[in-house]
CSV table of C-alpha atoms in Angstrom, one decimal:
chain,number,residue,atom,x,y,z
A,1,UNK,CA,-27.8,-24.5,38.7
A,2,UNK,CA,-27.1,-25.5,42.3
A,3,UNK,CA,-24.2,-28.3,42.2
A,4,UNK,CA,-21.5,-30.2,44.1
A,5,UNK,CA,-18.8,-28.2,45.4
A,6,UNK,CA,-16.0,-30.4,46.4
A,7,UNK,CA,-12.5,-28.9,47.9
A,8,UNK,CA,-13.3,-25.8,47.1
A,9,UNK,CA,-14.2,-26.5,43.1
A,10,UNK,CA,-17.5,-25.4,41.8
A,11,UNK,CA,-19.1,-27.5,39.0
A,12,UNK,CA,-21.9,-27.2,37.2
A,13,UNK,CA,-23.8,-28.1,34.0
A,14,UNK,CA,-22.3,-28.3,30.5
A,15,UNK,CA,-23.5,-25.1,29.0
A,16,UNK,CA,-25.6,-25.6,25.5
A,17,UNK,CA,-23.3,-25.3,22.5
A,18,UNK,CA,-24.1,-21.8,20.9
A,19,UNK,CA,25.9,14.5,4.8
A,20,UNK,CA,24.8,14.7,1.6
A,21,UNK,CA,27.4,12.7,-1.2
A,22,UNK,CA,27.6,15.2,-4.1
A,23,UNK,CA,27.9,18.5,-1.8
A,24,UNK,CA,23.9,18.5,-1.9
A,25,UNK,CA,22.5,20.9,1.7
A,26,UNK,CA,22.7,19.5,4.8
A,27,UNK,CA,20.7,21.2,7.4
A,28,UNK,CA,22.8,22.1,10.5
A,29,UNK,CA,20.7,19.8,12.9
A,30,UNK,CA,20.9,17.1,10.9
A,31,UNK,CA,24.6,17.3,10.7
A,32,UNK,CA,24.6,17.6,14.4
A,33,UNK,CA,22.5,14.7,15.0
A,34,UNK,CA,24.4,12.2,12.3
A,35,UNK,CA,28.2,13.5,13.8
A,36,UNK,CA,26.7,13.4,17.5
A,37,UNK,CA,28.9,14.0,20.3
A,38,UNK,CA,30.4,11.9,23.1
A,39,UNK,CA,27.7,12.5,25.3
A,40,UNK,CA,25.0,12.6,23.3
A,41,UNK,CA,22.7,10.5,21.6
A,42,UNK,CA,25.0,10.2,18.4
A,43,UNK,CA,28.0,9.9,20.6
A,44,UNK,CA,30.0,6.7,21.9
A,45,UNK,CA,29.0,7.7,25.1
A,46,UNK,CA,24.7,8.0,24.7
A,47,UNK,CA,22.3,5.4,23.6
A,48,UNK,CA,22.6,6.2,19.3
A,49,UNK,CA,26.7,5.6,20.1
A,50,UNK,CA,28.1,2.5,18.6
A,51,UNK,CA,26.7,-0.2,20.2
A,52,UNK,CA,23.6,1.8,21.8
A,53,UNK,CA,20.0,0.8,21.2
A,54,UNK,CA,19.2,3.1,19.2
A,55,UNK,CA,21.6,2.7,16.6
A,56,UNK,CA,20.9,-1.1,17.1
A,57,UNK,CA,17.2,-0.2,16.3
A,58,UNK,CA,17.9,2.3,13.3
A,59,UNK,CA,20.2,-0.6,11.5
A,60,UNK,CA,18.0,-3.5,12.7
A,61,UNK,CA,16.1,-5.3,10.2
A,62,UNK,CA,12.3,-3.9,10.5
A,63,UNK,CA,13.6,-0.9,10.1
A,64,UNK,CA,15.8,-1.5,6.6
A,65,UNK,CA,12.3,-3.0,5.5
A,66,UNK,CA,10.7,-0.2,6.0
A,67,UNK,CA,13.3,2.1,4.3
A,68,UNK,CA,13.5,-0.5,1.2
A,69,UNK,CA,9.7,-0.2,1.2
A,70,UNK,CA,9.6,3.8,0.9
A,71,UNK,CA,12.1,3.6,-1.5
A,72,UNK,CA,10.2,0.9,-3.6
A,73,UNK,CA,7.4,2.9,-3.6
A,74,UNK,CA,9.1,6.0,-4.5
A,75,UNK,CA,10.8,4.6,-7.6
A,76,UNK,CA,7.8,2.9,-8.9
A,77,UNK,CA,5.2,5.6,-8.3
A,78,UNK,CA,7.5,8.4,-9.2
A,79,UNK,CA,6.2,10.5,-7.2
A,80,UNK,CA,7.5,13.6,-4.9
A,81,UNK,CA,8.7,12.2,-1.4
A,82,UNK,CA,5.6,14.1,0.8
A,83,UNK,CA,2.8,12.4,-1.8
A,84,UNK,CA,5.0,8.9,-1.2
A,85,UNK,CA,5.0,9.1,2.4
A,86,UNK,CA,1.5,9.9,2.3
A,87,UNK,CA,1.2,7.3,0.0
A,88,UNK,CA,2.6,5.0,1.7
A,89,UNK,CA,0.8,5.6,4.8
A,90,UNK,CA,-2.4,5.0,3.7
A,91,UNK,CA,-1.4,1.7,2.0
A,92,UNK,CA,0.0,0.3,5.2
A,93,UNK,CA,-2.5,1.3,7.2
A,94,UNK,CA,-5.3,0.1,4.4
A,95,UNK,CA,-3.7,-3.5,4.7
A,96,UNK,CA,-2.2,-4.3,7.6
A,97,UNK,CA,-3.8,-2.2,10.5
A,98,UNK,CA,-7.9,-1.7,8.8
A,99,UNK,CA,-8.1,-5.7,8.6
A,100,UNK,CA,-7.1,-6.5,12.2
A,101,UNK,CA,-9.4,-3.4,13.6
A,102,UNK,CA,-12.5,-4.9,11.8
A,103,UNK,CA,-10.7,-8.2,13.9
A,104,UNK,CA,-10.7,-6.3,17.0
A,105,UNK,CA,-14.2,-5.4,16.5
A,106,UNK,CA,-15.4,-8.5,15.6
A,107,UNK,CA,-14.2,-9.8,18.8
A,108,UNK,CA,-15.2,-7.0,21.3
A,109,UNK,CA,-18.5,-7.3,19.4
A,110,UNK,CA,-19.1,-11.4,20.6
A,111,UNK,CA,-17.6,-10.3,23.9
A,112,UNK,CA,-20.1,-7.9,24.4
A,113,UNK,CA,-22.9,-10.4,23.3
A,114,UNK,CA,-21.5,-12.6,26.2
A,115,UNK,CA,-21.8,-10.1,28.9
A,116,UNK,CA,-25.5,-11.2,29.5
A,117,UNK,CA,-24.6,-15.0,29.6
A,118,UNK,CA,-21.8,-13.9,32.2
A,119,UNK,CA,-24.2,-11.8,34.3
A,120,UNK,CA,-26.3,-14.5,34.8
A,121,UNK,CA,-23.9,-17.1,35.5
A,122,UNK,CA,-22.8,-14.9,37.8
A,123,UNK,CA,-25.8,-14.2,39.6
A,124,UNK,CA,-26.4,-18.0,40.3
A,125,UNK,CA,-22.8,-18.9,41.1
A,126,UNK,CA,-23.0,-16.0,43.8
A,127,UNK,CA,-26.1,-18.2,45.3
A,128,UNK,CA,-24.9,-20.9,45.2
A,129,UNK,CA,-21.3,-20.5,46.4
A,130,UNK,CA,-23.2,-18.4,49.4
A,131,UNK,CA,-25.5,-21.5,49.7
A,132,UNK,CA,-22.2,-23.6,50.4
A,133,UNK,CA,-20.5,-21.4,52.5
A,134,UNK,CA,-23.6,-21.5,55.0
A,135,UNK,CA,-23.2,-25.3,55.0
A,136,UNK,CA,-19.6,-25.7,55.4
A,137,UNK,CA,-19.5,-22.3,57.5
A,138,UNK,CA,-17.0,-21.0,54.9
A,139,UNK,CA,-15.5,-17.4,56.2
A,140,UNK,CA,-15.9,-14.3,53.5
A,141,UNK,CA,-12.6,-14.7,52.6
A,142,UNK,CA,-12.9,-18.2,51.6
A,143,UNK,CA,-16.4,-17.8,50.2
A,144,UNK,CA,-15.2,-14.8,48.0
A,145,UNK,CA,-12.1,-16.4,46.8
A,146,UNK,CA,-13.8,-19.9,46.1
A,147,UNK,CA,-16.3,-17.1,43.7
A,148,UNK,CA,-13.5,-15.6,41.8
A,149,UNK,CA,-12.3,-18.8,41.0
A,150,UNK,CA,-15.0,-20.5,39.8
A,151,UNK,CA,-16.2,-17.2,38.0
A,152,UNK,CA,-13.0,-17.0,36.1
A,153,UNK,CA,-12.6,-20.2,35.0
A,154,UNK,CA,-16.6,-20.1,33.7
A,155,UNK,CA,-16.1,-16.9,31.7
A,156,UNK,CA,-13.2,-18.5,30.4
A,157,UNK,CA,-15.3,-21.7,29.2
A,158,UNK,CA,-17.5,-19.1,27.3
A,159,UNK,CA,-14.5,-17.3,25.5
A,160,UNK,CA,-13.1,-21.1,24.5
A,161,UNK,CA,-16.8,-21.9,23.8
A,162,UNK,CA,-16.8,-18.5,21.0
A,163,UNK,CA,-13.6,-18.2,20.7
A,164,UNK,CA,-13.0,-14.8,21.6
A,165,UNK,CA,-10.6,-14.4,24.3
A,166,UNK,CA,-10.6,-10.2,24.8
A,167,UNK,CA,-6.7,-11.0,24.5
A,168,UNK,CA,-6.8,-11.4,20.6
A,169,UNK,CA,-8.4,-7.6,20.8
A,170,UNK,CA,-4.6,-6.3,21.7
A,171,UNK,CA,-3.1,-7.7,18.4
A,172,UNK,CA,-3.6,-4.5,16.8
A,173,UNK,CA,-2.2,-2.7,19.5
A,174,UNK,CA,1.2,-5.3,19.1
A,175,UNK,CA,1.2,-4.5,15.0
A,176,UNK,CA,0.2,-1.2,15.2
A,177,UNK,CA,2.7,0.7,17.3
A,178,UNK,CA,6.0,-1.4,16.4
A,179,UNK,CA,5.6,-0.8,12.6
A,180,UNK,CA,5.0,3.2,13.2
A,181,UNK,CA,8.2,2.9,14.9
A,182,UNK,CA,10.1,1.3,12.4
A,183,UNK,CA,8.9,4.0,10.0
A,184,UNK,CA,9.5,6.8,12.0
A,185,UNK,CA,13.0,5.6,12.5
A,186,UNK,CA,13.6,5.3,8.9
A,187,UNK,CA,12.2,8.8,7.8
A,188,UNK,CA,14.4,9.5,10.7
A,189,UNK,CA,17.2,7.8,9.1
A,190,UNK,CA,16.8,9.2,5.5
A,191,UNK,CA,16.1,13.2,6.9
A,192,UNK,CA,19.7,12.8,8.6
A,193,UNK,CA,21.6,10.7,6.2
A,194,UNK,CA,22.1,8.3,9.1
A,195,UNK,CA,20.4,5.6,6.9
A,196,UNK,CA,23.3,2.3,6.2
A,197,UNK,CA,23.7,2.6,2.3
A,198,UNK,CA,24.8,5.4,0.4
A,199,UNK,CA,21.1,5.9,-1.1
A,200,UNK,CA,20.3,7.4,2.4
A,201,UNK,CA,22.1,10.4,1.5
A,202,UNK,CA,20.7,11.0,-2.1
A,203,UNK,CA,17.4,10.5,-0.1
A,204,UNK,CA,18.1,13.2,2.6
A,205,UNK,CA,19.1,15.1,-0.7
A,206,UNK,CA,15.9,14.4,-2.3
A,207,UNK,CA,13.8,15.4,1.2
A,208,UNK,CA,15.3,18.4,1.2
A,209,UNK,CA,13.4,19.4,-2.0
A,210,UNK,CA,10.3,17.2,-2.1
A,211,UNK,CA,8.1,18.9,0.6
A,212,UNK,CA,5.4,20.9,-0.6
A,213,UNK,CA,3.3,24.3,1.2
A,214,UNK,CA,4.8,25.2,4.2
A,215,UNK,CA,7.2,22.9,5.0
A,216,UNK,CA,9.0,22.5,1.2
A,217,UNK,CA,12.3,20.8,3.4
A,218,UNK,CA,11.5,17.8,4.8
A,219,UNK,CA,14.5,17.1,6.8
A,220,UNK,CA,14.3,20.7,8.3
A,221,UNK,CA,11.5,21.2,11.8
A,222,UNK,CA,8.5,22.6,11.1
A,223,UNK,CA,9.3,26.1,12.5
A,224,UNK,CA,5.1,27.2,12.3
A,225,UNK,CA,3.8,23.9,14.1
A,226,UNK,CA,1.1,23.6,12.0
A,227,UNK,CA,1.7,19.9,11.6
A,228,UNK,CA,2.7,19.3,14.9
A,229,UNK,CA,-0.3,21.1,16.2
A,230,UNK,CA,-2.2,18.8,13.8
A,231,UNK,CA,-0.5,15.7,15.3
A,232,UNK,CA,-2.1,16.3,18.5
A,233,UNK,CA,-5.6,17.7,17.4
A,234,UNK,CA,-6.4,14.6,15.4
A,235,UNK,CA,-5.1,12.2,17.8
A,236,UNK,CA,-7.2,14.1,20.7
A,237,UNK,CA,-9.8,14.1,18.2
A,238,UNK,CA,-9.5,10.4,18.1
A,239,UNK,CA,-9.2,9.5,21.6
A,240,UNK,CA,-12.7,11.9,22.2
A,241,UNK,CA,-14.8,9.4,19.5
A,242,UNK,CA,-13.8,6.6,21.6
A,243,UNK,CA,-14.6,7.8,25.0
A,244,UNK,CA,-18.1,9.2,23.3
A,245,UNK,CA,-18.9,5.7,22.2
A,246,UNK,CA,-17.9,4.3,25.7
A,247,UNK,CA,-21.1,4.6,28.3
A,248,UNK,CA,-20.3,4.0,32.2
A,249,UNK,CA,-16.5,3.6,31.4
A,250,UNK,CA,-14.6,1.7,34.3
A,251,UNK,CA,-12.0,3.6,36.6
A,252,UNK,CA,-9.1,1.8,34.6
A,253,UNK,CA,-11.2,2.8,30.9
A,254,UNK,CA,-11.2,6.0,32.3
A,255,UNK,CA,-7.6,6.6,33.7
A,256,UNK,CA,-6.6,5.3,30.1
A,257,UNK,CA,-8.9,7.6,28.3
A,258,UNK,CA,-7.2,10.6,30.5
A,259,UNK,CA,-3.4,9.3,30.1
A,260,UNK,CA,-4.1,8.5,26.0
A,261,UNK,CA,-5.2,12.5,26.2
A,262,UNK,CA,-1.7,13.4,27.6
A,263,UNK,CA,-0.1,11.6,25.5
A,264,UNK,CA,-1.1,13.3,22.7
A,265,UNK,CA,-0.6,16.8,24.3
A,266,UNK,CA,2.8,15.6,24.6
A,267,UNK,CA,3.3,14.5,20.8
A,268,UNK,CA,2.6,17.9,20.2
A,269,UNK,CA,6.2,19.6,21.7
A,270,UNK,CA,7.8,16.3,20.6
A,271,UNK,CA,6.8,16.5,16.6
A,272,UNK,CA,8.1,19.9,17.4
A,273,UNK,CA,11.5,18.5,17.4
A,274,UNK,CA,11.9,16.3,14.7
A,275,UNK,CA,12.1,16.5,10.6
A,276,UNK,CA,9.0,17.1,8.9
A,277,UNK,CA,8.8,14.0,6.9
A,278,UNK,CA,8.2,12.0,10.3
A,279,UNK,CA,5.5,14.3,11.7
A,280,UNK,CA,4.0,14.1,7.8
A,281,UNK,CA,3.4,10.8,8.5
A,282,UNK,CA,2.5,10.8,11.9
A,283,UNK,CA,0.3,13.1,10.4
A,284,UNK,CA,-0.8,10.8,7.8
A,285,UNK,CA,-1.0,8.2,10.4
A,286,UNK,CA,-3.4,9.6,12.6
A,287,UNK,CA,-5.6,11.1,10.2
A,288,UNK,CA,-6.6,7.1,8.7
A,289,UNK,CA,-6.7,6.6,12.1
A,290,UNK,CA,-9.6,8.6,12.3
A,291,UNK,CA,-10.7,7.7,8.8
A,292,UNK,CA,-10.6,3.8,9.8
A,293,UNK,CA,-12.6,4.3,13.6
A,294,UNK,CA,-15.3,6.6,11.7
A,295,UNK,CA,-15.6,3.0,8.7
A,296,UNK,CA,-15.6,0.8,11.8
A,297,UNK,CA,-18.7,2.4,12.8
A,298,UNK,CA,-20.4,2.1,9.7
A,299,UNK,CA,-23.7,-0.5,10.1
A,300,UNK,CA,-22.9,-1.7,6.4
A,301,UNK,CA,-19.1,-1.8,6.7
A,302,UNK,CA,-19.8,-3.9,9.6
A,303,UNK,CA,-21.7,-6.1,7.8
A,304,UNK,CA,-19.4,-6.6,5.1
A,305,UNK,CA,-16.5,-7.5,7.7
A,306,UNK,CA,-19.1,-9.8,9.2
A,307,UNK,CA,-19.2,-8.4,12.5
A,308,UNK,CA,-21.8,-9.4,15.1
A,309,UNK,CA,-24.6,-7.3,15.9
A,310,UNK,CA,-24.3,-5.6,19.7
A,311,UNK,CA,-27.4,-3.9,21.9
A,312,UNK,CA,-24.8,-0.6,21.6
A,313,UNK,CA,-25.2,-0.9,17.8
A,314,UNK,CA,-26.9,1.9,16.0
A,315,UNK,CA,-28.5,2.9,13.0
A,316,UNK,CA,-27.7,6.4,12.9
A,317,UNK,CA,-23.6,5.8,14.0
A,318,UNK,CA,-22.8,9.3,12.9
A,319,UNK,CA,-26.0,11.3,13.5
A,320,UNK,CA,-25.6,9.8,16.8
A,321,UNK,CA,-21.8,10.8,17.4
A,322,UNK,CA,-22.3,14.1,16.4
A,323,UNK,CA,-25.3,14.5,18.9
A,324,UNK,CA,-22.9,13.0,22.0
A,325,UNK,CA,-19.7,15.3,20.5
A,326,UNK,CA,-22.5,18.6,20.5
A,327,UNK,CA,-23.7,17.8,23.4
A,328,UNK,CA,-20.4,17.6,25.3
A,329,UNK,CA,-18.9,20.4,23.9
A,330,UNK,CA,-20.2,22.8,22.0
A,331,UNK,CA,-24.1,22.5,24.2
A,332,UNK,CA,-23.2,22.5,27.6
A,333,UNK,CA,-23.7,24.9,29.8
């Protein structure tokens, strides 16, 4: 593999192709939070005032979308507002999010069938860059930088040769989180009758009445945090399957696994605070969330999505996760 270097530029061989209208109820919080006050977040003075972000973001236009998209859904299935929100979780989820997650997969999948290919390359661009530097009595520092250089733009020939640059792995991630935004706003909106059309205020009428067990008023708090509580178990629950499938995580894998963890601790006191019909579908949310990373580890849904086979592949995916999640917790000593 040995080659010219020439100003610093490391070459070598081509590599083989491979307020409710009516008089309806009004819970007191909600009025609160749709009057506001001067200096809060419904005032003219905080960031919901008239011209703050927030009120830019509850009238902007993802967020209408997703409140004439709930209310589609709720006229044409007929159905109570908790089983819509629910339903319309899971059909978001089922056809936005689950296709680009098998896409993620896919391409973590060939990256992870390069990692031999970029060991190897590396090995012999570290002789041979150390090689040069004994010719041209290169110091460390230029040695090491001439490495990283040549390194990167190799691995980067190799993602262009598969195309899969780890970058298109994030596109979830930029889908994901903005749409359970908009969402959230909206249920927001409806539960305070802060939506922009006068059907926001039948709807807050309608929440009121269309919850179901515990929380029959969904624009009231959860006052027993069972779905709060929920919220954060599943999401923990989650963030544990990940970091069980991970072996010999890196210091930054592992400072995300550990600030991911918080952050769901945190939603915890935070779905404490808002209307039930949001944490229902943060709810809802996070439980496909954890229906869609148990599919993804399915060898025959794998298949089906066309996903390359890894070394880290198993057979047994769920024996195998229930043997690590044992061991961790339940077994030790």
């Amino acid at each position: 593999m040995l080659c010219r270097l020439g100003a610093g530029r490391l070459r070598r061989p081509r590599l083989a192709a491979p307020t409710p209208a009516g008089g309806g109820r009004c819970p007191q919080w909600a009025r609160a939070v749709a009057s506001g006050s001067a200096g809060g977040p419904g005032g003219p003075g905080g960031p919901g005032g008239p011209g703050g972000w927030y009120e830019a973001l509850a009238a902007s236009a993802p967020v209408r979308g997703a409140e004439e998209m709930l209310l589609g859904l709720h006229a044409a299935a007929g159905l109570p507002w908790w089983a819509c929100i629910g339903l319309g979780t899971v059909a978001l989820r089922g056809a936005v999010t689950l296709p680009l997650a098998a896409y993620q997969h896919y391409i973590l999948a060939k990256v992870e069938n390069l990692q031999p290919e970029i060991k190897n390359i590396a090995r012999h661009l570290n002789q041979e860059v150390a090689v040069r530097a004994n010719q041209l009595k290169w110091s460390k520092r230029v040695a090491r930088l001439t490495y990283l250089k040549n390194m990167r733009r190799l691995v980067s020939e190799l993602y262009v040769r598969d195309n899969c640059h780890p970058f298109k792995a994030t596109i979830l991630v930029w889908i994901q989180f903005p749409m359970w935004i908009f969402m959230s706003v909206a249920l927001r909106n409806f539960s305070t009758g802060a939506a922009h059309s006068e059907a926001g205020f039948s709807v807050q009428e309608q929440l009121a009445t269309d919850g179901i067990l515990w929380f029959p008023d969904l624009t009231a708090l959860d006052s027993t945090w069972i779905l709060p509580i929920s919220v954060g178990v599943i999401n923990l629950l989650i963030v544990e399957i990940f970091a069980l499938q991970k072996i010999g995580m890196s210091r930054f894998q592992t400072y995300i696994t550990y600030f991911v963890r918080a952050v769901s601790v945190l939603m915890i006191p935070v779905a404490a605070t808002v209307p039930s019909s949001i944490v229902l579908y943060w709810l809802c949310s996070s439980l496909m969330g954890l229906s869609q990373n148990l599919l993804l580890r399915s060898p025959r849904f794998r298949q089906l999505c066309r996903i390359p086979l890894t070394k880290s592949d198993s057979d047994s995916p769920y024996k195998d996760l229930f043997a690590a999640f044992y061991t961790k917790f339940i077994s030790r000593k």
